[in-house]
Structure formats: structure tokens, C-alpha cells
Short mmCIF file of C-alpha atoms and ligand atoms in Angstrom, two decimals:
data_model
loop_
_atom_site.label_atom_id
_atom_site.label_comp_id
_atom_site.label_asym_id
_atom_site.label_seq_id
_atom_site.Cartn_x
_atom_site.Cartn_y
_atom_site.Cartn_z
CA MET A 249 107.75 81.60 200.63
CA GLY A 250 109.75 79.04 198.64
CA LEU A 251 106.51 77.22 198.02
CA PHE A 252 105.40 79.76 195.46
CA HIS A 253 107.17 78.82 192.27
CA ARG A 254 106.42 82.11 190.61
CA LYS A 255 108.41 83.93 193.28
CA LYS A 256 111.80 82.22 192.76
CA GLN A 257 114.68 84.65 193.31
CA THR A 258 118.29 84.34 192.13
CA GLU A 259 121.05 85.07 194.62
CA ASP A 260 122.20 88.38 193.17
CA GLU A 261 118.68 89.83 193.10
CA VAL A 262 118.22 92.63 195.56
CA THR A 263 116.07 91.41 198.41
CA VAL A 264 113.09 93.67 198.80
CA GLU A 265 111.40 93.87 202.17
CA PRO A 266 108.13 91.93 201.83
CA GLU A 267 104.96 93.92 202.20
CA PRO A 268 103.38 93.36 205.59
CA ARG A 269 100.91 90.52 205.13
CA ARG A 270 97.35 91.73 205.07
CA GLY A 271 94.99 89.68 207.15
CA LEU A 272 91.34 88.86 206.59
CA PRO A 273 88.57 91.29 207.49
CA ARG A 274 87.02 91.07 210.93
CA ARG A 275 85.32 87.70 211.41
CA PRO A 276 81.58 87.51 212.10
CA GLU A 277 80.55 86.87 215.70
CA PRO A 278 79.53 83.29 216.56
CA ASN A 279 76.11 82.45 217.99
CA VAL A 280 75.47 81.29 221.57
CA ASP A 281 76.82 77.83 220.74
CA GLY A 282 80.06 79.25 219.36
CA LEU A 283 78.95 78.51 215.78
CA ARG A 284 78.88 80.99 212.88
CA PRO A 285 75.42 81.45 211.32
CA VAL A 286 75.26 80.21 207.72
CA ALA A 287 74.26 83.51 206.08
CA GLU A 288 76.98 85.39 207.94
CA HIS A 289 79.68 82.97 206.81
CA ARG A 290 78.40 83.14 203.24
CA ASP A 291 78.38 86.95 203.29
CA TYR A 292 81.84 86.96 204.84
CA LEU A 293 83.18 84.84 201.96
CA LEU A 294 81.36 87.00 199.43
CA SER A 295 82.95 90.13 200.91
CA MET A 296 86.40 88.68 200.14
CA VAL A 297 85.94 87.78 196.46
CA ARG A 298 85.61 90.15 193.51
CA GLU A 299 83.90 90.03 190.13
CA LEU A 300 86.45 88.90 187.54
CA PRO A 301 87.49 91.74 185.21
CA ALA A 302 85.55 92.03 181.94
CA PHE A 303 87.06 90.26 178.96
CA GLY A 304 86.24 90.23 175.24
CA GLN A 305 85.00 86.83 174.06
CA THR A 306 83.81 85.50 170.76
CA LEU A 307 80.06 85.13 170.72
CA LEU A 308 79.75 81.40 171.30
CA ASP A 309 82.34 81.40 174.08
CA ALA A 310 80.24 84.04 175.82
CA ALA A 311 77.25 81.68 176.18
CA GLY A 312 76.29 81.46 179.84
CA LEU A 313 78.42 84.45 180.82
CA SER A 314 77.45 87.84 182.21
CA LEU A 315 77.46 90.76 179.81
CA CYS A 316 79.66 93.76 180.71
CA GLU A 317 78.42 96.23 178.08
CA GLU A 318 75.18 97.82 176.94
CA ILE A 319 74.18 96.69 173.47
CA VAL A 320 72.23 98.95 171.14
CA ALA A 321 71.13 97.57 167.78
CA ASP A 322 72.81 99.14 164.75
CA LEU A 323 70.89 96.93 162.34
CA ASP A 324 67.16 96.51 161.78
CA LEU A 325 65.58 93.06 162.08
CA PRO A 326 64.11 92.20 159.67
CA ARG A 327 66.75 94.04 157.72
CA PHE A 328 64.31 94.63 154.79
CA ASP A 329 60.67 93.92 154.00
CA ASN A 330 60.57 90.22 153.11
CA SER A 331 58.14 87.45 152.41
CA ALA A 332 56.82 85.23 155.21
CA MET A 333 55.60 82.59 152.71
CA ASP A 334 56.42 80.92 149.42
CA GLY A 335 53.99 82.46 146.90
CA TYR A 336 53.58 85.65 144.85
CA ALA A 337 54.38 89.28 145.63
CA VAL A 338 51.42 91.32 144.35
CA ARG A 339 49.76 94.72 144.36
CA ALA A 340 46.74 93.99 146.54
CA GLU A 341 44.53 96.27 144.44
CA ASP A 342 45.16 94.08 141.35
CA LEU A 343 43.43 91.20 143.14
CA ALA A 344 40.49 93.07 144.66
CA GLY A 345 37.47 90.76 144.43
CA ALA A 346 39.43 87.57 143.62
CA SER A 347 37.79 84.42 145.06
CA ARG A 348 37.23 80.74 144.27
CA ALA A 349 34.08 81.76 142.39
CA HIS A 350 35.86 84.64 140.58
CA PRO A 351 39.52 83.70 140.08
CA VAL A 352 41.89 86.38 138.75
CA VAL A 353 44.74 85.44 136.41
CA LEU A 354 47.88 87.62 136.29
CA PRO A 355 51.20 87.20 134.43
CA VAL A 356 54.30 86.26 136.48
CA SER A 357 57.13 88.65 135.53
CA ARG A 358 60.03 87.04 137.44
CA SER A 359 61.00 85.09 140.51
CA ILE A 360 62.98 86.12 143.65
CA THR A 361 64.45 83.74 146.23
CA ALA A 362 66.09 84.39 149.63
CA GLY A 363 69.47 86.03 149.08
CA ASP A 364 68.45 87.78 145.82
CA PRO A 365 68.23 91.57 145.59
CA ALA A 366 64.68 92.98 145.44
CA GLY A 367 65.10 94.21 141.83
CA ASP A 368 62.88 96.66 139.96
CA GLU A 369 59.45 97.92 140.89
CA ILE A 370 56.65 95.48 140.18
CA GLU A 371 54.60 96.49 137.10
CA PRO A 372 50.89 97.10 137.77
CA GLY A 373 48.86 94.08 136.67
CA THR A 374 51.76 91.63 137.13
CA VAL A 375 53.01 89.50 140.00
CA VAL A 376 56.48 88.25 141.09
CA LYS A 377 57.06 84.74 142.33
CA ILE A 378 58.70 85.02 145.76
CA MET A 379 60.19 82.57 148.27
CA THR A 380 60.22 82.86 152.09
CA GLY A 381 62.84 85.38 153.24
CA ALA A 382 63.25 86.98 149.81
CA PRO A 383 63.00 90.80 149.67
CA VAL A 384 59.60 92.12 148.63
CA PRO A 385 60.04 94.08 145.37
CA PRO A 386 59.18 97.81 145.39
CA GLY A 387 55.51 98.40 144.59
CA ALA A 388 54.29 95.06 146.01
CA ASP A 389 52.21 95.37 149.18
CA ALA A 390 51.13 91.77 149.86
CA VAL A 391 52.23 88.18 149.38
CA VAL A 392 49.71 85.51 148.36
CA PRO A 393 50.83 82.04 149.45
CA TYR A 394 50.90 79.18 146.96
CA GLU A 395 47.94 77.59 148.72
CA HIS A 396 45.61 80.30 147.35
CA THR A 397 46.85 79.94 143.76
CA ASP A 398 47.39 77.37 141.04
CA ARG A 399 51.21 77.75 141.51
CA GLY A 400 51.59 78.82 137.88
CA SER A 401 54.97 79.85 136.42
CA GLN A 402 54.09 82.00 133.37
CA ALA A 403 50.77 83.19 134.79
CA ALA A 404 49.13 82.47 138.11
CA THR A 405 45.47 82.05 139.04
CA PHE A 406 44.47 83.71 142.32
CA LEU A 407 41.54 82.39 144.36
CA HIS A 408 41.84 84.90 147.15
CA ALA A 409 42.05 88.72 147.60
CA PRO A 410 44.89 89.54 150.01
CA GLU A 411 44.83 92.37 152.54
CA VAL A 412 47.46 95.06 152.20
CA GLY A 413 50.56 93.92 154.15
CA ALA A 414 49.55 90.25 154.19
CA ASN A 415 52.48 87.84 154.68
CA ILE A 416 55.09 90.60 154.64
CA ARG A 417 57.62 90.79 157.47
CA HIS A 418 58.36 94.48 157.80
CA VAL A 419 61.76 96.09 158.23
CA GLY A 420 62.59 96.78 161.91
CA GLU A 421 59.34 95.27 163.25
CA ASP A 422 61.34 92.95 165.53
CA ILE A 423 64.39 95.04 166.41
CA ALA A 424 64.92 98.61 165.17
CA VAL A 425 68.23 100.49 164.89
CA GLY A 426 68.74 102.24 168.24
CA ASP A 427 66.81 99.69 170.30
CA HIS A 428 68.52 98.79 173.57
CA ILE A 429 68.63 95.00 173.32
CA ALA A 430 70.94 93.73 176.09
CA SER A 431 72.26 95.22 179.31
CA ILE A 432 75.20 94.92 181.68
CA GLY A 433 74.61 91.95 183.98
CA ASP A 434 72.44 89.98 181.53
CA GLN A 435 73.41 86.32 181.47
CA LEU A 436 73.73 85.37 177.81
CA GLY A 437 71.68 82.26 177.15
CA PRO A 438 71.19 80.57 173.79
CA ARG A 439 68.33 82.92 172.85
CA GLN A 440 70.34 86.06 173.55
CA ILE A 441 73.33 84.61 171.69
CA GLY A 442 71.04 83.98 168.71
CA MET A 443 69.71 87.54 168.80
CA LEU A 444 73.21 89.06 168.98
CA ALA A 445 74.34 86.92 166.06
CA GLY A 446 71.20 88.04 164.20
CA ILE A 447 72.28 91.66 164.34
CA GLY A 448 75.82 90.79 163.32
CA ILE A 449 77.67 90.92 166.65
CA ASP A 450 80.57 88.45 166.80
CA GLN A 451 82.32 89.51 170.03
CA VAL A 452 81.09 90.75 173.37
CA LEU A 453 82.55 91.99 176.63
CA VAL A 454 81.69 89.52 179.40
CA ARG A 455 82.98 88.30 182.76
CA PRO A 456 85.17 85.29 181.97
CA ARG A 457 84.73 81.78 183.34
CA PRO A 458 86.46 81.50 186.73
CA ARG A 459 89.32 79.00 186.64
CA VAL A 460 88.53 76.64 189.50
CA VAL A 461 91.05 74.09 190.79
CA VAL A 462 89.60 71.12 192.70
CA ILE A 463 91.75 69.05 195.08
CA SER A 464 90.69 66.11 197.28
CA THR A 465 92.85 65.40 200.32
CA GLY A 466 92.97 62.06 202.09
CA SER A 467 95.48 59.19 202.23
CA GLU A 468 92.58 56.72 202.02
CA LEU A 469 91.50 57.97 198.59
CA VAL A 470 91.97 56.18 195.28
CA GLN A 471 91.19 57.39 191.79
CA PRO A 472 88.18 55.57 190.26
CA GLY A 473 89.38 52.97 187.78
CA PHE A 474 92.22 51.77 190.03
CA GLU A 475 92.26 48.84 192.49
CA LEU A 476 91.30 49.48 196.10
CA ALA A 477 93.50 48.08 198.88
CA GLU A 478 92.10 47.36 202.33
CA GLY A 479 90.80 50.48 204.05
CA GLN A 480 90.80 52.57 200.88
CA ILE A 481 87.84 54.28 199.19
CA TYR A 482 87.30 56.00 195.89
CA ASP A 483 87.56 59.77 195.61
CA SER A 484 84.08 61.02 194.80
CA ASN A 485 84.43 64.63 195.92
CA SER A 486 86.80 65.96 193.31
CA PHE A 487 84.58 64.60 190.54
CA MET A 488 81.38 65.89 192.10
CA LEU A 489 82.78 69.34 192.83
CA ALA A 490 84.38 69.61 189.41
CA ALA A 491 81.02 68.76 187.82
CA LEU A 492 79.22 71.26 190.05
CA ALA A 493 81.66 74.06 189.27
CA ARG A 494 81.50 73.27 185.57
CA ARG A 495 77.70 73.40 185.66
CA GLU A 496 78.00 76.92 187.08
CA GLY A 497 80.13 77.88 184.08
CA ALA A 498 83.62 77.60 185.59
CA GLN A 499 86.65 76.33 183.72
CA VAL A 500 87.64 73.46 185.97
CA PHE A 501 91.02 71.83 186.65
CA ARG A 502 90.54 68.65 188.67
CA VAL A 503 93.87 67.97 190.34
CA GLY A 504 92.47 64.90 192.06
CA ILE A 505 93.92 63.24 195.13
CA VAL A 506 96.58 64.58 197.47
CA SER A 507 97.70 62.44 200.43
CA ASP A 508 97.55 63.63 204.03
CA ASP A 509 101.19 64.69 204.08
CA PRO A 510 101.58 68.33 205.16
CA ASP A 511 104.37 69.17 202.72
CA VAL A 512 102.60 67.53 199.81
CA VAL A 513 99.34 69.30 200.62
CA ALA A 514 101.05 72.69 200.92
CA GLN A 515 103.07 72.18 197.75
CA SER A 516 100.12 70.86 195.75
CA ILE A 517 97.93 73.82 196.66
CA SER A 518 100.71 76.36 196.00
CA ASP A 519 101.51 74.78 192.64
CA GLN A 520 97.98 75.54 191.45
CA LEU A 521 98.18 79.30 191.99
CA VAL A 522 99.37 79.92 188.44
CA ARG A 523 96.07 78.79 186.99
CA ALA A 524 93.46 79.42 189.68
CA ASP A 525 90.92 82.13 190.31
CA LEU A 526 89.54 79.91 193.08
CA ILE A 527 90.88 76.74 194.72
CA LEU A 528 88.53 74.20 196.31
CA THR A 529 89.82 71.50 198.63
CA THR A 530 87.96 68.79 200.50
CA GLY A 531 88.90 66.92 203.64
CA GLY A 532 91.25 67.66 206.48
CA VAL A 533 89.43 70.60 208.06
CA SER A 534 87.78 69.13 211.16
CA GLU A 535 89.28 68.14 214.51
CA GLY A 536 90.96 64.82 213.57
CA ASP A 537 94.65 63.95 213.97
CA ARG A 538 95.13 63.93 210.21
CA ASP A 539 93.47 67.27 209.45
CA VAL A 540 96.43 68.53 207.49
CA VAL A 541 94.68 71.19 205.45
CA LYS A 542 93.84 72.97 208.65
CA ALA A 543 97.42 72.54 209.83
CA VAL A 544 99.28 73.80 206.75
CA MET A 545 97.09 76.58 205.36
CA PRO A 546 98.02 79.24 207.94
CA GLY A 547 101.58 78.95 206.59
CA LEU A 548 100.39 79.93 203.11
CA GLY A 549 98.29 83.00 203.87
CA PRO A 550 95.71 84.54 206.14
CA THR A 551 93.22 81.86 207.03
CA ASP A 552 89.79 81.57 208.63
CA PHE A 553 88.73 78.21 210.01
CA CYS A 554 85.38 78.16 211.71
CA ARG A 555 82.52 75.94 212.79
CA THR A 556 79.35 77.01 211.04
CA ALA A 557 75.87 76.60 212.48
CA MET A 558 74.87 74.07 209.87
CA GLN A 559 74.40 70.37 209.41
CA PRO A 560 76.00 68.84 207.47
CA GLY A 561 79.06 70.95 206.67
CA LYS A 562 79.97 72.38 210.06
CA PRO A 563 83.76 72.79 209.63
CA GLN A 564 84.67 75.34 206.96
CA GLY A 565 87.91 77.00 205.95
CA PHE A 566 88.88 79.99 203.84
CA ALA A 567 92.23 81.52 202.92
CA LEU A 568 93.71 84.12 200.59
CA ILE A 569 97.09 82.91 199.34
CA GLY A 570 99.87 83.88 196.96
CA ASP A 571 100.72 87.21 195.33
CA ASP A 572 97.21 87.59 193.97
CA ARG A 573 95.53 86.63 197.23
CA THR A 574 93.78 83.77 195.47
CA PRO A 575 90.77 82.56 197.45
CA VAL A 576 90.86 78.98 198.73
CA ILE A 577 87.67 77.43 200.09
CA MET A 578 88.30 74.34 202.18
CA LEU A 579 85.33 72.02 202.49
CA PRO A 580 84.82 69.04 204.79
CA GLY A 581 85.50 65.60 203.34
CA ASN A 582 82.22 63.76 203.76
CA PRO A 583 80.68 63.80 200.29
CA VAL A 584 77.27 65.10 201.37
CA SER A 585 78.95 67.77 203.51
CA ALA A 586 81.08 68.77 200.54
CA PHE A 587 78.01 68.94 198.29
CA VAL A 588 75.96 71.02 200.72
CA SER A 589 78.94 73.30 201.37
CA PHE A 590 79.27 73.87 197.63
CA GLU A 591 75.59 74.79 197.33
CA VAL A 592 75.60 77.06 200.37
CA PHE A 593 78.97 78.79 200.06
CA VAL A 594 80.86 78.03 196.85
CA ARG A 595 78.04 78.52 194.37
CA PRO A 596 77.32 82.10 195.54
CA VAL A 597 81.05 82.89 195.45
CA LEU A 598 81.36 81.57 191.89
CA ARG A 599 78.29 83.49 190.81
CA LYS A 600 79.69 86.68 192.30
CA MET A 601 82.96 86.16 190.39
CA MET A 602 80.93 85.64 187.21
CA GLY A 603 78.66 88.63 187.86
CA VAL A 604 75.57 86.40 187.76
CA GLN A 605 72.44 86.96 189.86
CA PRO A 606 70.85 85.76 192.08
CA LEU A 607 73.83 84.67 194.16
CA VAL A 608 71.78 82.43 196.44
CA ARG A 609 69.31 79.80 195.26
CA PRO A 610 65.72 80.95 195.45
CA THR A 611 63.73 79.29 198.21
CA THR A 612 60.44 77.58 197.37
CA HIS A 613 58.18 75.40 199.49
CA ALA A 614 56.88 71.83 199.60
CA LEU A 615 54.86 69.78 202.10
CA THR A 616 57.01 67.27 203.94
CA ARG A 617 55.80 63.67 203.79
CA THR A 618 57.55 62.76 207.05
CA ILE A 619 58.28 64.45 210.35
CA ILE A 620 61.63 66.27 210.34
CA ARG A 621 63.75 66.88 213.44
CA SER A 622 66.59 69.37 213.38
CA PRO A 623 69.18 70.61 215.91
CA LYS A 624 67.96 73.86 217.49
CA ASN A 625 70.79 76.28 216.76
CA LYS A 626 71.77 74.97 213.36
CA THR A 627 70.43 75.28 209.84
CA GLN A 628 69.88 71.75 208.59
CA PHE A 629 70.11 70.84 204.93
CA GLN A 630 68.45 67.47 204.35
CA ARG A 631 68.35 65.89 200.96
CA GLY A 632 64.86 65.46 199.57
CA LEU A 633 62.91 64.13 196.63
CA VAL A 634 60.27 66.61 195.48
CA THR A 635 57.26 65.40 193.51
CA SER A 636 54.22 67.33 192.29
CA THR A 637 50.60 66.21 192.41
CA PRO A 638 48.28 66.95 189.47
CA ASP A 639 46.71 69.83 191.43
CA GLY A 640 50.12 71.51 191.48
CA ARG A 641 50.97 70.84 195.13
CA ARG A 642 54.55 69.87 195.83
CA HIS A 643 55.56 67.23 198.35
CA VAL A 644 59.03 66.39 199.57
CA THR A 645 60.29 63.11 200.97
CA PRO A 646 63.34 63.84 203.15
CA MET A 647 66.15 61.30 202.74
CA GLY A 648 69.46 60.54 204.29
CA GLY A 649 68.83 62.23 207.64
CA GLY A 650 72.14 63.06 209.24
CA GLY A 651 74.11 60.61 207.10
CA SER A 652 76.64 62.88 205.45
CA HIS A 653 78.35 59.89 203.84
CA LYS A 654 75.23 58.77 201.90
CA LEU A 655 76.07 59.29 198.24
CA GLY A 656 73.18 57.12 197.05
CA ASP A 657 70.56 59.30 198.72
CA LEU A 658 72.32 62.42 197.49
CA ALA A 659 72.24 61.16 193.92
CA ARG A 660 68.51 60.35 194.12
CA ALA A 661 67.56 63.72 195.65
CA ASN A 662 66.46 66.69 193.56
CA ALA A 663 66.18 69.20 196.40
CA LEU A 664 67.67 70.33 199.66
CA VAL A 665 65.22 70.72 202.51
CA VAL A 666 66.28 73.76 204.53
CA ILE A 667 65.30 73.71 208.22
CA PRO A 668 66.32 77.11 209.59
CA GLU A 669 68.04 77.82 212.90
CA GLY A 670 65.54 77.83 215.73
CA VAL A 671 63.21 75.18 214.23
CA GLU A 672 63.46 71.81 215.96
CA VAL A 673 60.59 69.85 214.45
CA VAL A 674 58.34 70.05 211.39
CA ASP A 675 55.37 67.67 211.38
CA ALA A 676 54.41 65.61 208.34
CA GLY A 677 52.11 67.54 206.01
CA HIS A 678 53.57 70.92 206.91
CA PRO A 679 55.40 73.22 204.47
CA VAL A 680 59.20 73.35 204.50
CA GLU A 681 61.68 75.49 202.59
CA ILE A 682 63.37 73.76 199.69
CA TRP A 683 66.07 74.51 197.15
CA MET A 684 65.64 72.78 193.80
CA ILE A 685 69.23 71.70 193.20
CA ASP A 686 68.90 70.44 189.65
CA ASP A 687 67.83 73.85 188.32
CA GLU A 688 70.63 75.60 186.47
P1 LIG B 970 87.78 64.37 206.53
O1 LIG B 970 86.99 65.61 206.40
O2 LIG B 970 89.06 64.40 205.76
O3 LIG B 970 87.98 64.01 207.96
O4 LIG B 970 86.90 63.21 205.88
C1 LIG B 970 85.64 62.89 206.42
C2 LIG B 970 85.10 61.63 205.77
O5 LIG B 970 84.91 61.85 204.40
C3 LIG B 970 86.00 60.42 205.87
O6 LIG B 970 85.18 59.28 206.03
C4 LIG B 970 86.70 60.40 204.54
O7 LIG B 970 87.16 59.11 204.19
C5 LIG B 970 85.60 60.87 203.63
N1 LIG B 970 86.17 61.52 202.46
C6 LIG B 970 87.08 62.50 202.48
N2 LIG B 970 87.39 62.91 201.25
C7 LIG B 970 86.65 62.15 200.41
C8 LIG B 970 86.54 62.07 199.00
N3 LIG B 970 87.25 62.89 198.21
N4 LIG B 970 85.67 61.20 198.47
C9 LIG B 970 84.94 60.40 199.27
N5 LIG B 970 85.01 60.41 200.61
C10 LIG B 970 85.85 61.27 201.19
MG1 LIG B 971 90.67 63.26 205.58
#
């Protein structure tokens, strides 16, 4: 276990018998082709990760996170009766009958702006100049906007008889003390953050952002910005996966490229345990001679490598490593395979850790513009471009076919076309299941 830096022992430390290593739960049964159905692999991964423990965060840092407490308002909104307009606070009865033909003139006793106290009761037969958001003085029961007056300062001429309550925002009409305003499991978006700030809350208990480490493996890989030698390619996966995980709300550490050297791979993954709630790797998990991730991971912890019944993204790996049994999801190296694997497996896992629902993308439908063929016992995820016609019908143009290296098509797509197991052909014009992948 020398790989785990946190576990260094000095020589005079008493050696404690290690706990027997716990394995992974029973693996799902493969289908007739020896492949694991997609939903079963996803549920298997989900069964092995936990929601992160609740953590107090300042309000803005909680944006996008899942609330872990019930919130009951202890402040009314509006906090006090206040004016919705710039104008005059009046007693409505003083202006009964006022109109353009029969203007009423009343003296202005004082002026209140937002932030001022309400002050004394308004004298009958007088008015108080009032700005938007200023407290309505006791005794006033309507606000007449400037537009219906001559905007006078000493005295004002009124061309309009207001109704009782006109242009007053009443205490508690929006949120009243005791109202239940947010619940456990709510994802705090900008509007909820604004509401919580509005009732004076500055900290909330939420599930924290998962710390996600992203590692690309492959001796052919080069960091963008550097020169390529013959046979080399740029690392796109670690950037794409880091951006995907960040979009889900994770705090991402992109380690970048690790060469296909078993010791380096093992050491690089172990080194990340100090800062990871989840480790993602790409490459090295299929049947090639250089598939080092597959070779070294069993030495680090209980591991599950399987072939899933999906295309692209067939080879998948999972492990729980280190003292904290940190989950590691090992994705195939082809960029489109890595992307689809993230959508199908990693995104639900991240959302479970964050306590955010729904775990799986909702399925919608579109009419395919071209015929689609799919292998019988696999779920196929084609990339697609969805467009809508003015009558609201959605069409999808499948792109990329089986080309799991085609980054250009992937970048142009806005949907995945999901052809379930058992379906071999869908004719043009027929509905297909789609996932809109640009939706947050
Ligand atoms: P592997 O799964 O390691 O066998 O890689 C499968 C294919 O994906 C190979 O053509 C690799 O060169 C390519 N590949 C692997 N990792 C990356 C990466 N990070 N960025 C771009 N292509 C990659
Ligand atoms: Mg490789």
C-alpha cells in the first residue's frame, strides 16, 4: 500500500493488521451476448456512491447546490406597507370625487423616501410625498402616482380619485412569517438565492460540490498549446470531461495527461486521493496491449471492469480505492465514447453525490430525418442535431454514426439519439428517443 501517501508509517509504529478488504457488491448479470445492460450498470454504480454530507455554505456559494434544511420565513416580505410608485400617500376619502374636471388641491406636509422611517400619522386633509419603496405613513390608505397630479411640492393638485389600497404593497403579501419557502432537496437557483437573501438568510446547509479529479491516460497524448511529434494527438478528453463535470456543479481538478506506464498511472491516481470525491480517467480500459488502467487498478482496490451493452462506450471500469473507498470511474479513450459514458454513467453519479434530481436525463422525442440502424442487443447513442419547425414538431438529424472519434460531429450536436436494446432499425420520419444534452 506504499502508493497511498497518506498511509506512510514510520518503522517504530506498531503494525496493525489491515482490515480485510471489502469487495464490490454482487455484479449485475450480463445479457445473452455477455454484455451488461446500460441501466443495470448505471444503477450498479449509483448503488456504490453516497450523497456527500451536508455542509454550511455562504449564500452565493450555495447557488446550484441542493438544500439540506427546511426553510421557514421569519421575516415578512414586504417587511412593511410601502409605496409601489413615486407620488403622494393620501387618505383616499380626502380625494373622493377628484377628476380632471374637478381637481382637488391638498397641502403636502412632508416627504418620505426609501430607507426613511414612516413617521407620524398623516393629518386629515393633507398628503405626504412618497417615493417607491418608502414606508406608507400611518393613516394613509392609498398612493396617487405623480402622473395623476401636478407634482407640486408645497401643495399638490389631484386629477384622480384613488381606490383604497391603490399602489400600496402590503406587509407579508409576498411571503409571511411562518411560510415554508424552501425544502430539503431543492436545487438553489438564482431566483431561490434572491428570495433567501430577501428574507435575510446569509448561510444555508447544502450538499457541497463534489471534488472531481480528471485524468487522461495515453502515451500518444499532448497538452494543447504544445508541439505535436509524429503519431501524437492532443488530449481532448480531460478538457471535455472537466468542462462537463464543472457544468454539473463539481469542483474540478484537471490533472491532464498520464503516460501508459503502469507505475506512473497507479501513482498518479493514488496521489489524487487526498483531494477527490470522485476520480475520472479515460483510456486504457479496452482489450489493447497498452490498456494499463485495466492492468493496474485491481492492485489499488476492488475493481469492476465490464463490457456494457452500449455503443459507443462499451468498455467501462469502476473501482473503490484508498482509505475512504473513493470511487474511480474509468471511461474509454475515444472522445465520443468518453462523452457518452459521462452522460450515461458519470452525470447520474455526480447528481446523486450532490443530492440533485432527476439523476437521469429526461427522454423526449423527435422525428428522425434519416434511417437509423442499430446493433440488436445494444443501446446506441448517436449524436444528433435537433431542430423545431414552426408548428412545434421536432426533427433530429443523426450524425457521426459509429464514429466514436468524431469530435467535430459531437461539437455540432445538441442531442443524443437513444436507440434502445432490441431495436435494429428506425425509418426516416419515425419518432426516436432523444436527450437534449445542452440543457443544464
Ligand atoms: P484507448 O481507450 O486508450 O484505447 O483509446 C482509444 C482511442 O481514443 C485512441 O485512438 C486514442 O488515441 C484516443 N484517445 C484516448 N485518450 C484520448 C484523449 N484524452 N483525447 C483524445 N483522444 C484520446
Ligand atoms: Mg490508450
